[in-house]
XYZ file of C-alpha atoms in Angstrom:
585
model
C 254.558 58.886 53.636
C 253.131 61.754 56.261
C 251.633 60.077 59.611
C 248.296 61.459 58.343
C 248.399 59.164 55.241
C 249.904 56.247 57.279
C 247.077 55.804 59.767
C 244.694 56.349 56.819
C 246.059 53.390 54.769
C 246.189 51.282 58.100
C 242.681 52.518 58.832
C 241.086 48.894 58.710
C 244.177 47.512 60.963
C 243.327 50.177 63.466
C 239.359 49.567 63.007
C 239.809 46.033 63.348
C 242.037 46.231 66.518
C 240.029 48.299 68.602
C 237.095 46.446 67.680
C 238.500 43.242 68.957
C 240.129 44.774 71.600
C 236.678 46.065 73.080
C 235.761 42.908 74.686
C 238.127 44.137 77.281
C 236.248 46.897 78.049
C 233.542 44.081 78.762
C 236.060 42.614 81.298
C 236.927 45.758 82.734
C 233.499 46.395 83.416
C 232.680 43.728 84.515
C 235.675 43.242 87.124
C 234.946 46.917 88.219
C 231.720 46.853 88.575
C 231.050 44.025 91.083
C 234.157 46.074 93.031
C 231.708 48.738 92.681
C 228.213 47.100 93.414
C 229.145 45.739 96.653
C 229.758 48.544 98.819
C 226.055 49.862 97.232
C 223.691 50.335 99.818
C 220.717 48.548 97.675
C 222.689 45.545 96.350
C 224.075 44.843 99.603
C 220.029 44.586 101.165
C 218.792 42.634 97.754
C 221.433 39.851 97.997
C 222.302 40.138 101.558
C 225.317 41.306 101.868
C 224.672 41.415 105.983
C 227.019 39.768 108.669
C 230.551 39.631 110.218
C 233.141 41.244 108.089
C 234.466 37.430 107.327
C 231.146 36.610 106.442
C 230.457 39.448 103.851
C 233.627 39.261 102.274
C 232.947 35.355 101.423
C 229.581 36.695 99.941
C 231.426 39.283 97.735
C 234.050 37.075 96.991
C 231.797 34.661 95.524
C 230.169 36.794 93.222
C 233.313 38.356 91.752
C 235.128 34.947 91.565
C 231.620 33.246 89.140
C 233.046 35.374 86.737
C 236.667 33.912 86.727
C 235.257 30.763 86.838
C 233.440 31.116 83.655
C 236.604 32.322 82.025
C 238.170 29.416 83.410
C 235.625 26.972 82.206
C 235.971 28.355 78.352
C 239.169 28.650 78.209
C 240.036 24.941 76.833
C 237.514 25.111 74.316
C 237.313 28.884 72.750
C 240.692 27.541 71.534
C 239.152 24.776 69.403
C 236.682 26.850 68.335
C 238.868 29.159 67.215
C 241.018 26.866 65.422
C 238.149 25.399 63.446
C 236.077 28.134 62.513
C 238.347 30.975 63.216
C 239.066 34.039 65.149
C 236.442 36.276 64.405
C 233.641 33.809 65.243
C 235.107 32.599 68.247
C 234.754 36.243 69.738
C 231.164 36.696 68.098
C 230.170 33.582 70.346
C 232.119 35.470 73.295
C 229.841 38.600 72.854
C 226.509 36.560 72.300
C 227.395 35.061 75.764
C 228.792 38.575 77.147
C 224.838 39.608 75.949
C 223.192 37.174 77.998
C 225.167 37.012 81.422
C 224.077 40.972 81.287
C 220.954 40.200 80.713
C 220.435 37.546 83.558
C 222.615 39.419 85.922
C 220.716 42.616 85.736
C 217.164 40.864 85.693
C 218.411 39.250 89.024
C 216.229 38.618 92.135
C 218.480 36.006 94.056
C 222.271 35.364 94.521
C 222.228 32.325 93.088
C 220.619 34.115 90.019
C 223.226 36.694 89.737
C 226.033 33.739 90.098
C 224.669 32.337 87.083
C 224.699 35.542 85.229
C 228.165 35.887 86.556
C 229.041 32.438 85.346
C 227.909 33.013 81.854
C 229.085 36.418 81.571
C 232.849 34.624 82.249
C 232.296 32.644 79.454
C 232.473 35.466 77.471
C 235.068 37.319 78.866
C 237.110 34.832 78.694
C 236.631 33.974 75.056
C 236.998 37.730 74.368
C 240.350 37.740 76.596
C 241.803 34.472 74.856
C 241.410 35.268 71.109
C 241.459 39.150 71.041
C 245.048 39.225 71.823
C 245.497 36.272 69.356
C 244.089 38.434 66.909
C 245.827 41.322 66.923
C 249.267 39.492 67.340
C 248.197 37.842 64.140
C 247.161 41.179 61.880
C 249.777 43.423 63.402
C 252.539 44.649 61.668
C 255.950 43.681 64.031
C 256.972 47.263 64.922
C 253.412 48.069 65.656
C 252.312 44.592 67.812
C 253.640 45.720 70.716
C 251.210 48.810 71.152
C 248.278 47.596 69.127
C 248.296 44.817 71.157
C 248.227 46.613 74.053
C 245.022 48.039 73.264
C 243.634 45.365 74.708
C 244.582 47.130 78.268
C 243.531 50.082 77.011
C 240.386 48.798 76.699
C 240.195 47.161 79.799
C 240.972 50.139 81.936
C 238.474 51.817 80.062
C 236.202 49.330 81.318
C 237.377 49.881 85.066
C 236.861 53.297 84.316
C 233.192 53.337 83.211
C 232.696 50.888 86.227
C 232.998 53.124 89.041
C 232.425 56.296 87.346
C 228.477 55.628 86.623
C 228.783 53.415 89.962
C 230.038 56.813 91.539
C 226.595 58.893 89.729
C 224.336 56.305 90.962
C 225.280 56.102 94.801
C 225.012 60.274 94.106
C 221.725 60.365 92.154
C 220.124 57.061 92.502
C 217.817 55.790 96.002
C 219.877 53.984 98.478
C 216.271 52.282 98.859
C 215.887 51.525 94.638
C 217.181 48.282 93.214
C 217.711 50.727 89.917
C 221.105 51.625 91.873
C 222.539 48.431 91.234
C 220.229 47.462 87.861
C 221.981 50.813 85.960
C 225.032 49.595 86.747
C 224.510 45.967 85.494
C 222.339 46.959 82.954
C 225.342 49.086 81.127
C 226.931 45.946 79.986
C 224.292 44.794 77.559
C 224.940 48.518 75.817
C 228.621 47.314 75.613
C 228.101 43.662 74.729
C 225.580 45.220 71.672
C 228.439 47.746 70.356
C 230.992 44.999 70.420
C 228.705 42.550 68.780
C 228.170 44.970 65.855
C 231.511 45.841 65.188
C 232.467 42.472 64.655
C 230.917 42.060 61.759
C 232.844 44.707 60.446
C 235.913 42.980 61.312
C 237.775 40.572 59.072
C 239.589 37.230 59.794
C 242.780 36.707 60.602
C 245.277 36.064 57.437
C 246.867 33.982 59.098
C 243.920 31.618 60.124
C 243.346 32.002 56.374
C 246.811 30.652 55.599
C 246.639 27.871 57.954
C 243.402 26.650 56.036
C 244.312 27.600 52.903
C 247.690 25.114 53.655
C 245.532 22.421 55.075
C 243.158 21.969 52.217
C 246.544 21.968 50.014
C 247.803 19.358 51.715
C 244.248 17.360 51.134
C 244.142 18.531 47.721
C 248.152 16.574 47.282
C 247.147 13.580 48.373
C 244.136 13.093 46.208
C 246.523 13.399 43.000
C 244.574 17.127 42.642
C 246.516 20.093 41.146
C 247.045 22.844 43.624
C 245.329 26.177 43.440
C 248.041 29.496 43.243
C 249.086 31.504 46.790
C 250.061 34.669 45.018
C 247.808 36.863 42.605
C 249.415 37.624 39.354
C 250.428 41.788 39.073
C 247.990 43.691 36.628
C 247.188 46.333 38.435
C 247.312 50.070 37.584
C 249.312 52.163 39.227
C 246.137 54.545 40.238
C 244.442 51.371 41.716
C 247.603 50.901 43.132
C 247.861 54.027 45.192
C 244.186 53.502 46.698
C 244.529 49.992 48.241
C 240.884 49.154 46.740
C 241.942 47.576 43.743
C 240.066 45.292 41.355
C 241.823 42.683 39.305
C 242.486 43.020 35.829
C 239.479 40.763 33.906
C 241.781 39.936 31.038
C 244.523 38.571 33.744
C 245.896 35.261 33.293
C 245.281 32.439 35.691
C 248.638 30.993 35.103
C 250.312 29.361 37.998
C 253.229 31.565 39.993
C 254.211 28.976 42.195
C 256.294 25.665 41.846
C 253.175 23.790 43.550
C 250.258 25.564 41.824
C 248.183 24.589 38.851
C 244.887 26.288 38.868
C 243.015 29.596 39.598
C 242.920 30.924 43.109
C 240.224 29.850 45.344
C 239.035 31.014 48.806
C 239.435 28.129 51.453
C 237.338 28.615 54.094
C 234.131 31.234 52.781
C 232.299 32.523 55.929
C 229.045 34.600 56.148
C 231.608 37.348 56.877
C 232.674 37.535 53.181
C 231.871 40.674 52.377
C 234.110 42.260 54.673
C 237.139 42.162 51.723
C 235.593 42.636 48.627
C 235.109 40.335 45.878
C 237.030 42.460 43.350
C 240.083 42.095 45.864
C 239.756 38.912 46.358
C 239.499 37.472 43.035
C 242.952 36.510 42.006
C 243.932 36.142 45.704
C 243.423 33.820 48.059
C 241.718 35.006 51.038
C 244.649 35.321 53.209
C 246.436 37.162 50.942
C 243.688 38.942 50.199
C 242.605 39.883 53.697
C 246.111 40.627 54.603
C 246.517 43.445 52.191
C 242.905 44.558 52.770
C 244.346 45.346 56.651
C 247.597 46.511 55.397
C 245.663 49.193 52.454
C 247.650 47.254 49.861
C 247.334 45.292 46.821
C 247.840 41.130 46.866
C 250.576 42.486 44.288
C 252.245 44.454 46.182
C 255.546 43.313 47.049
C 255.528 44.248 51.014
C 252.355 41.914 51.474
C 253.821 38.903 49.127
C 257.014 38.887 51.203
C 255.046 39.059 54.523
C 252.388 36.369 53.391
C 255.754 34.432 51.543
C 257.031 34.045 55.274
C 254.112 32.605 56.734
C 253.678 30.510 54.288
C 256.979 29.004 55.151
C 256.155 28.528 58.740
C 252.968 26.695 57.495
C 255.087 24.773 55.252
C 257.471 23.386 57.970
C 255.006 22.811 60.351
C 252.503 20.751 57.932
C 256.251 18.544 57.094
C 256.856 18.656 60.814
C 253.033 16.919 61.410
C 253.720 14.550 58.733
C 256.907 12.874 59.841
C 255.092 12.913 63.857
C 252.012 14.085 65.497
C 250.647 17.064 67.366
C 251.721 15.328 70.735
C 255.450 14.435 69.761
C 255.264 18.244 68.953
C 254.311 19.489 71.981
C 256.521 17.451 73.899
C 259.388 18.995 71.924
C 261.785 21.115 73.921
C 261.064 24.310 72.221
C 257.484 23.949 72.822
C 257.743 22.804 76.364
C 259.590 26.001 77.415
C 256.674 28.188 75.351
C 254.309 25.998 76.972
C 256.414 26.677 81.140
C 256.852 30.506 79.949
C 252.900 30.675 79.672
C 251.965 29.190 82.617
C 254.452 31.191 84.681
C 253.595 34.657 82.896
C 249.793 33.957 83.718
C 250.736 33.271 87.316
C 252.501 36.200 88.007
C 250.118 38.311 86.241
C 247.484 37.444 88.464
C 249.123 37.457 91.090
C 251.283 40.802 90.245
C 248.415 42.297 92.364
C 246.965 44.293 90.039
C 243.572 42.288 90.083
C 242.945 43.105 93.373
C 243.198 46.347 93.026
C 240.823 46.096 89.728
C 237.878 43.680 91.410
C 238.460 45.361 95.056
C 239.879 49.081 94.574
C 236.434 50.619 96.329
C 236.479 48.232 98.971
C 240.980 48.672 99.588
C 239.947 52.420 100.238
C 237.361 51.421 102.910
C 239.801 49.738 104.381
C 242.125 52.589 104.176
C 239.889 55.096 105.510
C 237.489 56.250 103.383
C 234.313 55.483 104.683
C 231.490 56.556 102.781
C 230.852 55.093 99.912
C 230.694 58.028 97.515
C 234.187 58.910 98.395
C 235.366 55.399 98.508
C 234.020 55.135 94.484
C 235.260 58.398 93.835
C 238.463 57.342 95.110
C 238.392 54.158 92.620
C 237.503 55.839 89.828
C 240.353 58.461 90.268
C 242.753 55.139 90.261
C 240.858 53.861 87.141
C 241.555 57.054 85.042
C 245.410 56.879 86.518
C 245.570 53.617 84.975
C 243.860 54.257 81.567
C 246.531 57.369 81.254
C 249.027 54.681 82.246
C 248.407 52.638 79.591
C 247.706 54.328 76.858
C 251.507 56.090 78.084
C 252.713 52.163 77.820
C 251.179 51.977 74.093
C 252.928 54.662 72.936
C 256.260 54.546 74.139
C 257.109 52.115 76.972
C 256.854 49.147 74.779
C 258.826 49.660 72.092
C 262.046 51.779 74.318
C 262.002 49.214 76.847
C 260.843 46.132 74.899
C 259.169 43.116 76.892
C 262.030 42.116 79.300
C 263.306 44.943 80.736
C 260.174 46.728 81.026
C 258.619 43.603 82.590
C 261.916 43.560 85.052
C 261.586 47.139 86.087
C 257.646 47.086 86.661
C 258.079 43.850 88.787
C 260.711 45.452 90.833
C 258.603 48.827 91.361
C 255.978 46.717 92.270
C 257.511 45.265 95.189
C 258.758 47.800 96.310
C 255.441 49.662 96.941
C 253.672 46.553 97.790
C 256.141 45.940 100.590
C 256.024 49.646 101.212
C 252.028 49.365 101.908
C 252.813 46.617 104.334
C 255.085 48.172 106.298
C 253.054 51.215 106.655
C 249.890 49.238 107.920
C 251.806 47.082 110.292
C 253.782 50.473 112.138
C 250.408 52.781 111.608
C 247.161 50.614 111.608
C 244.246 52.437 109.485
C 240.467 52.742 111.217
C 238.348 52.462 108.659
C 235.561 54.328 111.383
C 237.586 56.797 112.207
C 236.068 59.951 111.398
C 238.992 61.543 109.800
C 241.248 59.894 107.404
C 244.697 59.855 108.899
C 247.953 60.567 106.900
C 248.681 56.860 106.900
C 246.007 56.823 104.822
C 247.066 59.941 102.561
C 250.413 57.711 102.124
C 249.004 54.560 101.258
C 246.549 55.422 99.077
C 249.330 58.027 96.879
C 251.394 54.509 97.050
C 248.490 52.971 95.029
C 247.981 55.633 93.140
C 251.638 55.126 92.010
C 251.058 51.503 91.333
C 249.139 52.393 88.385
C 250.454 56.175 88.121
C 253.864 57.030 86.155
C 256.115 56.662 89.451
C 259.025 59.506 88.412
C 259.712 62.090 85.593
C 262.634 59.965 84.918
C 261.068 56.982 83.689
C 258.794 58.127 80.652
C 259.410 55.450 78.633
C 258.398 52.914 81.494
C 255.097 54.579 81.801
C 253.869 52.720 85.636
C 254.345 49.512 87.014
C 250.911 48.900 85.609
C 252.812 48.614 82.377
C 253.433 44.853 83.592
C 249.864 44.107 82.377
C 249.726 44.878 78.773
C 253.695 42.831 78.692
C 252.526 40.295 80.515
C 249.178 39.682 78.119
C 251.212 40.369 75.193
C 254.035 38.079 75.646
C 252.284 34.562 75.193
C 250.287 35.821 72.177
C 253.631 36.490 69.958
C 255.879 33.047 71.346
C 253.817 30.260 69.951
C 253.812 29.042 66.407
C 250.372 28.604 64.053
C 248.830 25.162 64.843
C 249.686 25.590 68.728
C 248.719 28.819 68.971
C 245.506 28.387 70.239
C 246.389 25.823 72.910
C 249.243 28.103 74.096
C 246.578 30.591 74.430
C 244.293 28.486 76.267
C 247.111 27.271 78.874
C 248.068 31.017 79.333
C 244.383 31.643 80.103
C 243.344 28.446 82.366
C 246.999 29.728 84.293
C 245.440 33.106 84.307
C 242.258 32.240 85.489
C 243.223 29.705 88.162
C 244.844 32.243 89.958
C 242.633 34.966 89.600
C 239.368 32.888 90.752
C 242.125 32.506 93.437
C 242.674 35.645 94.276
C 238.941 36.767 93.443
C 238.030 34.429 96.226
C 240.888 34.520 98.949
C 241.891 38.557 98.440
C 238.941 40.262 100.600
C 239.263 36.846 103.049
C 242.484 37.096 103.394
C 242.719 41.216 103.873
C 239.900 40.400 106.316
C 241.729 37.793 107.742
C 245.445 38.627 108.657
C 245.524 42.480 107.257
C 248.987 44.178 106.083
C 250.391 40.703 105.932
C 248.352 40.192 103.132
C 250.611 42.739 100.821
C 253.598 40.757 101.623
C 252.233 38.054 98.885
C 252.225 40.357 96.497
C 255.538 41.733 96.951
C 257.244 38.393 97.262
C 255.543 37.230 93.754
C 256.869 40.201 92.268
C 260.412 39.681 93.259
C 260.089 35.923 92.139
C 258.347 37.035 88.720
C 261.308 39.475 87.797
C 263.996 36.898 88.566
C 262.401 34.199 86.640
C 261.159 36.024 83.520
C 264.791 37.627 83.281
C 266.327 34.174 83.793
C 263.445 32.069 81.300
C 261.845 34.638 78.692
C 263.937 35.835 75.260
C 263.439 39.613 73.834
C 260.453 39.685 71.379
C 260.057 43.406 70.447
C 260.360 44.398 66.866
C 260.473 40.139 65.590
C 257.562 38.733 63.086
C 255.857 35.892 64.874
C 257.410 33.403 62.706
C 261.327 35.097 63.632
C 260.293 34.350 66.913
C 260.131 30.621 65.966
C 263.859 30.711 65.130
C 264.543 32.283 68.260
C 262.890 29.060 70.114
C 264.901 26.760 68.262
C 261.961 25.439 65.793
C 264.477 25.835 63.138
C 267.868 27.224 62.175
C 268.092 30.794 60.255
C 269.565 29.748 57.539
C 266.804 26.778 56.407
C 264.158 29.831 57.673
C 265.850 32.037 55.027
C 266.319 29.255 52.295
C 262.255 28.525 52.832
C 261.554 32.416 52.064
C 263.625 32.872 49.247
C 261.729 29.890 47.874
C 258.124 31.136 48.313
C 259.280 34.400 47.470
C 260.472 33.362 44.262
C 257.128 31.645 44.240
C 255.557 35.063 44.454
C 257.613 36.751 41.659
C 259.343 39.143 44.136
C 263.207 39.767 43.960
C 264.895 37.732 46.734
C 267.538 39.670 48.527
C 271.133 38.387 48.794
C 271.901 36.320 51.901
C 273.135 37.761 54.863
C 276.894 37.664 55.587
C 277.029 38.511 58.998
């Protein structure tokens, strides 16, 4: 197959990715632009922004952190909402509240005001955040999740990017004097919170989520004495319907069971005003997760790729619903296994936000100030240089540093670069002290800001596949998508999030205080976390690249390979597909 043809037949996967991963851009935005707003001229006099340096920064500190604490507030309960009504509608509720923060933030004529629009506005985000990586882990082929997934960073530095970039045209073009300044920049998000809302109803549900219904009402259906409706679709299709993915089922096919458990036509589980997305013909002889899996993969339900792909989770499903049986969802979690998935995700979203790369995303404009560059055209201008370094840095991360340097080592070698420019910038600032007033900016300044440059900026010729130590981010958000297993999934997410955004309200708050406050000292934090965060994830975390999410459960110790392999070869007998000989080594 030519790579023209192979990102046509995965052109819903790819659709369907980037849509979900645009809520990021939402977050990127919205991180960037309050950076942005507050060294503005006009939204400094509206929501006085006036006093000692301490006082100020408390001001600004407060109105970046609302956001945080929105996305704190959701983040125990986009996971239920997810795991009832699915992933798709979870982040359609994200974007409706992504809508209306941008709405009350721009309309805003008091602090308190724009808090609440910040507030609400982090309840979206942080729905977006939680299940758009959930998503994608979930529809993503194995040897693709690493990148796709990273599209969610993509996305984000996108966001960053747009941020200062019209925040840089309006301090150029726009009345120091106008409150349009600030309202332009504001106003933007509702443009991005419409585009994402719109796409997703383009977007299908996760398979997966499908499955996990699908298994659920089976389960009901058992112990009311009911026969059980078929998981695989029987094969009558034509070869030419094969070829185009689009295919309809035969009308004269039989509805004769295929599997050991089944007696009785297909039926779709869990219908959603989001049918139409895979159409009926498709979906006819399929259940919708089969179905909607090879809608995203441009396949038939026949085909044999999907079966074996849907025959696996279907085996997951199947030992997790005899897991539940025998003890509940709290004996579960306190199972070793989980409790180390469980202490992985709280440590990853600790060092993540505390990696230092979300002060440089809420604060870059005001860092540069305090590196030199006065005026706050060139202080924006110097953020939104760092925001295109970083885009370029992660899109380099997507395409190569992911899959050559898989999740461990790449996460080892970014943590270690970033202390060692973190510790680099404090050193620096405590031998050559930067005056912001100074007329000229000094070559202290040059340094330092090249040395964050390079913290988002591919650091040497000789580490392509590494991309930047901003490649930390998209491993980091990647890593507790893929590690937890369907029916924990969601709270894993949630804990990785509330870890997440407990430090980054943190840091939101205490970062501008605290580089205020006590100065170069203030980079030392950073550098120490990173050195901790290498050690431990080294020490703590297994290799995840190129593993299905349900070989990852093996890897935890769910279950042994051998009973994993035994429970395939069963459903894929199930689906009429020829199981391969057991492996010998």
């Amino acid at each position: 197959m030519s790579f023209g043809s192979g990102i046509y037949r995965q052109r819903r996967l790819i659709f369907a990715c980037a849509t979900v991963a645009f809520g990021s851009i939402l977050f990127g935005y919205d991180s960037g632009v309050m950076g942005a707003a507050i060294v503005l001229p006009s939204f400094d006099v509206r929501f006085g922004l006036e006093g000692s340096a301490i006082e100020v920064a408390n001001v600004a500190s407060n109105v970046v952190s609302y956001l945080t604490a929105g996305s704190l507030t959701v983040a125990p309960f986009a996971g239920l909402i997810s795991y009832y009504w699915g992933r798709r509608t979870s982040l359609v509720i994200g974007a409706i509240c992504l809508l209306i923060g941008a709405v009350v933030q721009t309309s805003a004529h008091t602090i308190a005001q724009l808090y609440a629009g910040r507030f609400v506005g982090g309840l979206g985000v942080g729905t977006a955040m939680q299940i758009a990586g959930m998503y994608i882990s979930e529809v993503a082929p194995p040897h693709l999740r690493g990148s796709v997934v990273t599209i969610v960073m993509i996305m984000l530095y996108v966001g960053s990017l747009l941020a200062y970039w019209i925040s840089f045209g309006v301090s150029r073009h726009v009345s120091n004097t106008s409150d349009a300044q600030w309202q332009i920049l504001l106003g933007f998000q509702i443009v991005l919170g419409g585009i994402f809302l719109i796409g997703l109803m383009f977007v299908p549900e996760s398979p997966r989520f499908y499955a996990g219904q699908q298994v659920n009402a089976e389960k009901r259906l058992r112990a009311d004495g009911l026969p059980l409706p078929r998981r695989f679709p029987s094969s009558t299709y034509t070869s030419a319907e094969k070829d185009l993915g689009d295919e309809k089922t035969d009308p004269d096919a039989t509805n004769d069971s295929n599997s050991e458990t089944s007696a009785g036509p297909t039926v779709a589980f869990h219908p959603t005003y989001f049918s139409h997305i895979v159409p009926a013909s498709t979906s006819a002889d399929a259940t919708q997760a089969i179905a909607t899996l090879a809608y995203l993969r441009g396949l038939p339900p026949t085909d044999d790729s999907v079966k074996a792909e849907m025959a696996e989770i279907y085996a997951q499903l199947d030992e997790l619903t005899a897991e539940r049986e025998k003890e509940s969802v709290w004996v579960a979690v306190r199972k070793p296994s989980n409790v180390k998935r469980f202490l992985i995700t709280i440590f990853v979203g600790t060092w993540q936000a505390w990696s230092g790369a979300s002060a440089l995303l809420y604060y870059a404009a005001t860092v540069f100030v305090s590196l030199g560059l006065s005026a706050t055209s060139v202080s924006l201008l110097a953020g939104g240089v760092f925001s295109i370094v970083t885009l370029i840095s992660a899109i380099l991360a997507a395409l190569w540093g992911m899959r050559m340097w898989g999740r461990i080592r790449g996460g080892q070698i970014a943590g270690f670069m970033l202390a060692v420019i973190f510790f680099t910038i404090a050193a620096i600032l405590a031998t050559h002290p930067v005056n912001p007033a100074a007329p000229h900016i000094t070559a202290a300044s040059v340094v330092l800001i090249i040395l964050i440059y390079l913290f988002g900026s591919q650091p040497s010729s000789a580490f392509p596949s590494v991309v930047d130590t901003l490649m930390l981010g998209p491993i980091l958000y990647l890593y507790p998508t893929e590690i937890f297993p369907m029916g924990l999934r969601e709270a894993g997410q949630a804990v990785y999030l509330m870890a997440t955004w407990v430090h980054a309200f943190l840091g939101a708050k205490y970062v501008p205080i605290g580089l205020a406050a006590i100065g170069w000292k203030f980079w030392l934090v950073f550098g120490c976390t990173n050195v901790a965060g290498l050690i431990i994830y080294g020490l703590t975390c297994p290799e995840t690249s190129g593993k299905t999410i349900e070989e990852i459960g093996v890897m935890f110790g769910d279950i042994t390979a051998d009973e994993r392999d035994a429970h395939v070869q069963d459903a894929l007998r199930a689906a009429k597909v020829s199981v391969p000989a057991p492996s010998t080594v």
